[in-house]
Amino acid sequence: MGAADTDRLAGKIAIVTGAGSGVGRAIAMMLADAGAIPALVGRTPATLHETAAEIAARGGRSLVASADVTDEADVGAMTERVAQELGGIDILALAAGIGRYGPVASYSLADWNATLATNLTAPFLCIRAAIPNLRARGGGSIVAISSGAGKQGYPNLAAYAASKFGLHGLLQSLAAELGPEGIKVSAVVPGSILTSFGGRSEDDKRAAMAADPDKKYLEPDDVAAAVLTILRQPAHVWTQEMNVWPF
Ligand SMILES: NC(=O)c1ccc[n+]([C@@H]2O[C@H](COP(=O)([O-])OP(=O)(O)OC[C@H]3O[C@@H](n4cnc5c(N)ncnc54)[C@H](OP(=O)(O)O)[C@@H]3O)[C@@H](O)[C@H]2O)c1
């Protein structure tokens, strides 16, 4: 008997946003390795197909479901398609996000709006669209990727921090709203991750680490592993927030 036969995630259907890169891709890969079927969501079909090809090469199954998660109609159509083609929705893993950093004094309204739309409004849209499907399964799990900047403000991160602080307000309210129906709502709160995010390439970050032994990053797999730990917990256990830091 393989791992997928015994894993509590085997056969579960999961929407994974941001699945074309970084943390979202790592979550999708781990879910597929566990025998779940991730629907791969992002704006760039080419990168989603790369994730799908990697999953297929490892013997897993996935569905490419491109969508702009800031677009209400797109999110609605994507959710309906996933539920129809895969037969339901059990899990929502929300990793899509953007990091546009800069001082407030010169920060553009366009960047502010894009940050709030992607990091806060999009989770609201994705969760709202999925609720009827989670209810139809008699329960489910929602896990969103926040950030240390969702708990503490930093210079040049005002818009990003505001979006992630807001995300915690959304998630805490939803946890109380949906918990009685068997839907668990959780946040993973990571420190810096070795991905091309926030205007710095992965190579740039590797070079910073090589130059300064105190500079540390998490790997995308570290954050995905936290998500999988939450998703594998027994029905009577709920982790509201999991803080994960480089060490
Ligand atoms: N990297 C860090 O240091 C760090 C630290 C703490 C928390 N986080 C959080 O971790 C999460 C994942 O980030 P990452 O580090 O893995 O960076 P990443 O590789 O840039 O991943 C972000 C993903 O979000 C997708 N995305 C962005 N806007 C979207 C939209 N409108 N519609 C659909 N998909 C969209 C991107 O794909 P497309 O561009 O193809 O749409 C991309 O695949 C984010 O929520 C981020 O805030 C990151």
XYZ file of C-alpha atoms in Angstrom, residues 31-237:
207
model
C -1.009 17.752 -1.914
C -0.660 15.701 -5.099
C 2.050 13.568 -3.450
C -0.463 12.908 -0.648
C -3.028 11.675 -3.185
C -5.136 14.848 -3.234
C -6.134 16.542 -6.496
C -5.085 20.208 -6.626
C -6.739 22.675 -8.990
C -3.902 24.989 -10.019
C -4.896 28.656 -10.007
C -2.916 31.686 -11.214
C -2.893 34.178 -14.082
C -0.112 32.569 -16.126
C -1.189 29.316 -17.819
C 2.412 28.422 -18.792
C 3.638 28.235 -15.185
C 0.518 26.362 -14.066
C 1.144 23.792 -16.813
C 4.732 23.422 -15.550
C 3.371 22.584 -12.085
C 0.856 20.175 -13.632
C 3.608 18.466 -15.645
C 5.750 18.008 -12.501
C 2.769 16.528 -10.669
C 2.014 14.174 -13.567
C 5.681 13.108 -13.753
C 5.411 12.062 -10.080
C 2.255 10.072 -10.797
C -0.205 12.634 -9.428
C -3.309 14.294 -10.795
C -4.187 18.001 -11.054
C -6.337 20.434 -13.013
C -5.050 23.671 -14.522
C -7.662 26.336 -13.717
C -6.239 29.741 -14.676
C -7.916 32.729 -13.112
C -7.174 36.230 -11.899
C -8.190 35.933 -8.256
C -8.919 39.675 -8.030
C -11.666 39.297 -10.659
C -15.046 38.308 -9.202
C -16.376 36.737 -12.423
C -13.126 34.844 -13.023
C -13.149 33.433 -9.481
C -16.794 32.394 -9.824
C -16.209 30.629 -13.140
C -13.021 28.930 -11.873
C -14.728 27.658 -8.716
C -17.699 26.288 -10.649
C -15.408 24.582 -13.154
C -13.310 22.926 -10.440
C -16.389 21.706 -8.556
C -17.918 20.299 -11.742
C -14.814 18.735 -13.298
C -13.354 17.307 -10.088
C -16.643 16.589 -8.302
C -16.527 19.010 -5.347
C -14.194 21.125 -3.212
C -12.743 20.085 0.174
C -9.786 22.427 0.607
C -8.907 26.003 -0.260
C -5.185 26.838 -0.028
C -4.664 30.548 -0.687
C -1.067 31.436 -1.578
C -1.531 34.034 -4.342
C -0.106 37.373 -3.291
C 1.968 40.345 -4.371
C 4.591 42.395 -2.552
C 5.080 45.956 -3.779
C 7.274 47.745 -1.287
C 8.121 51.411 -0.832
C 7.747 54.375 1.511
C 4.220 55.684 2.007
C 5.282 59.244 1.068
C 5.770 58.211 -2.564
C 3.575 55.080 -2.717
C 1.087 55.131 -5.603
C -2.640 54.582 -5.171
C -2.421 52.009 -7.990
C 0.070 49.912 -5.983
C -2.020 50.312 -2.816
C -5.166 49.152 -4.652
C -3.396 46.222 -6.349
C -1.951 45.073 -3.020
C -5.288 45.180 -1.220
C -7.072 43.563 -4.192
C -4.647 40.630 -4.408
C -3.823 39.978 -0.756
C -7.168 40.764 0.889
C -10.091 41.064 -1.534
C -9.032 37.970 -3.521
C -9.121 35.667 -0.458
C -12.608 37.055 0.303
C -13.730 36.313 -3.287
C -12.207 32.808 -3.356
C -13.616 31.851 0.051
C -17.075 33.258 -0.662
C -17.271 31.341 -3.933
C -16.125 28.083 -2.293
C -18.429 28.158 0.763
C -21.431 26.459 -0.912
C -19.129 23.682 -2.168
C -17.499 23.155 1.243
C -20.966 23.062 2.828
C -22.072 20.469 0.279
C -19.223 18.204 1.475
C -20.290 18.665 5.123
C -17.083 20.567 5.990
C -13.613 21.383 4.774
C -10.495 23.448 5.329
C -9.339 26.908 4.313
C -5.666 27.770 4.831
C -4.275 31.148 3.771
C -0.652 32.270 3.640
C -0.218 35.462 5.623
C 3.163 36.926 6.601
C 5.099 38.111 9.616
C 4.099 41.521 8.227
C 0.504 40.527 8.992
C 1.370 40.807 12.694
C 3.960 43.575 12.769
C 4.437 46.640 10.562
C 7.816 47.334 8.933
C 9.246 50.349 7.057
C 8.335 50.294 3.339
C 5.781 47.530 3.877
C 2.735 49.630 4.839
C 0.402 48.479 2.041
C 1.564 44.873 2.292
C 1.236 44.852 6.096
C -2.207 46.488 5.911
C -3.371 43.799 3.454
C -2.068 40.942 5.608
C -3.361 42.462 8.890
C -6.726 42.686 7.096
C -6.416 39.069 6.036
C -6.232 38.041 9.697
C -9.442 39.986 10.412
C -11.159 38.191 7.541
C -9.881 34.770 8.623
C -10.665 35.204 12.321
C -14.231 36.266 11.548
C -14.692 33.425 9.083
C -13.308 30.876 11.527
C -16.086 31.787 13.961
C -18.688 31.989 11.187
C -17.877 28.682 9.506
C -16.507 26.590 12.384
C -19.945 25.417 13.531
C -20.434 23.946 10.030
C -17.230 21.904 10.200
C -15.192 24.283 8.058
C -11.805 25.078 9.628
C -10.133 28.390 8.764
C -6.391 28.742 9.417
C -3.446 30.999 8.627
C 0.183 30.116 8.112
C 2.327 33.091 9.094
C 5.799 32.766 7.572
C 8.928 34.887 7.710
C 11.036 35.544 4.601
C 10.913 32.825 1.944
C 13.384 32.012 -0.819
C 11.120 32.916 -3.775
C 11.070 35.673 -6.376
C 8.679 37.861 -4.399
C 8.642 41.476 -3.347
C 10.748 42.720 -6.237
C 13.783 40.550 -5.430
C 14.785 37.479 -7.401
C 15.561 34.169 -5.774
C 19.183 34.520 -6.989
C 19.397 37.928 -5.331
C 18.251 36.423 -2.059
C 20.724 33.539 -2.361
C 23.519 36.068 -2.915
C 22.385 38.025 0.180
C 22.500 34.802 2.219
C 25.983 33.952 0.942
C 27.228 37.446 1.854
C 25.648 37.571 5.321
C 25.383 34.433 7.468
C 22.700 36.153 9.592
C 20.398 36.504 6.549
C 18.081 33.490 6.526
C 15.166 32.343 4.410
C 12.588 29.573 4.513
C 12.253 27.287 1.500
C 8.799 27.166 -0.150
C 8.604 23.511 0.966
C 8.916 24.587 4.623
C 5.785 26.710 4.305
C 3.939 24.050 2.292
C 4.793 21.481 4.984
C 3.116 23.732 7.582
C -0.002 23.873 5.407
C -0.039 20.079 5.030
C 0.406 19.632 8.802
C -2.706 21.742 9.396
C -4.677 19.917 6.701
C -3.770 16.499 8.137
C -4.937 17.257 11.671
C -7.782 15.119 12.985
C -11.357 16.454 12.844
C -11.297 17.525 16.509
C -8.136 19.655 16.157
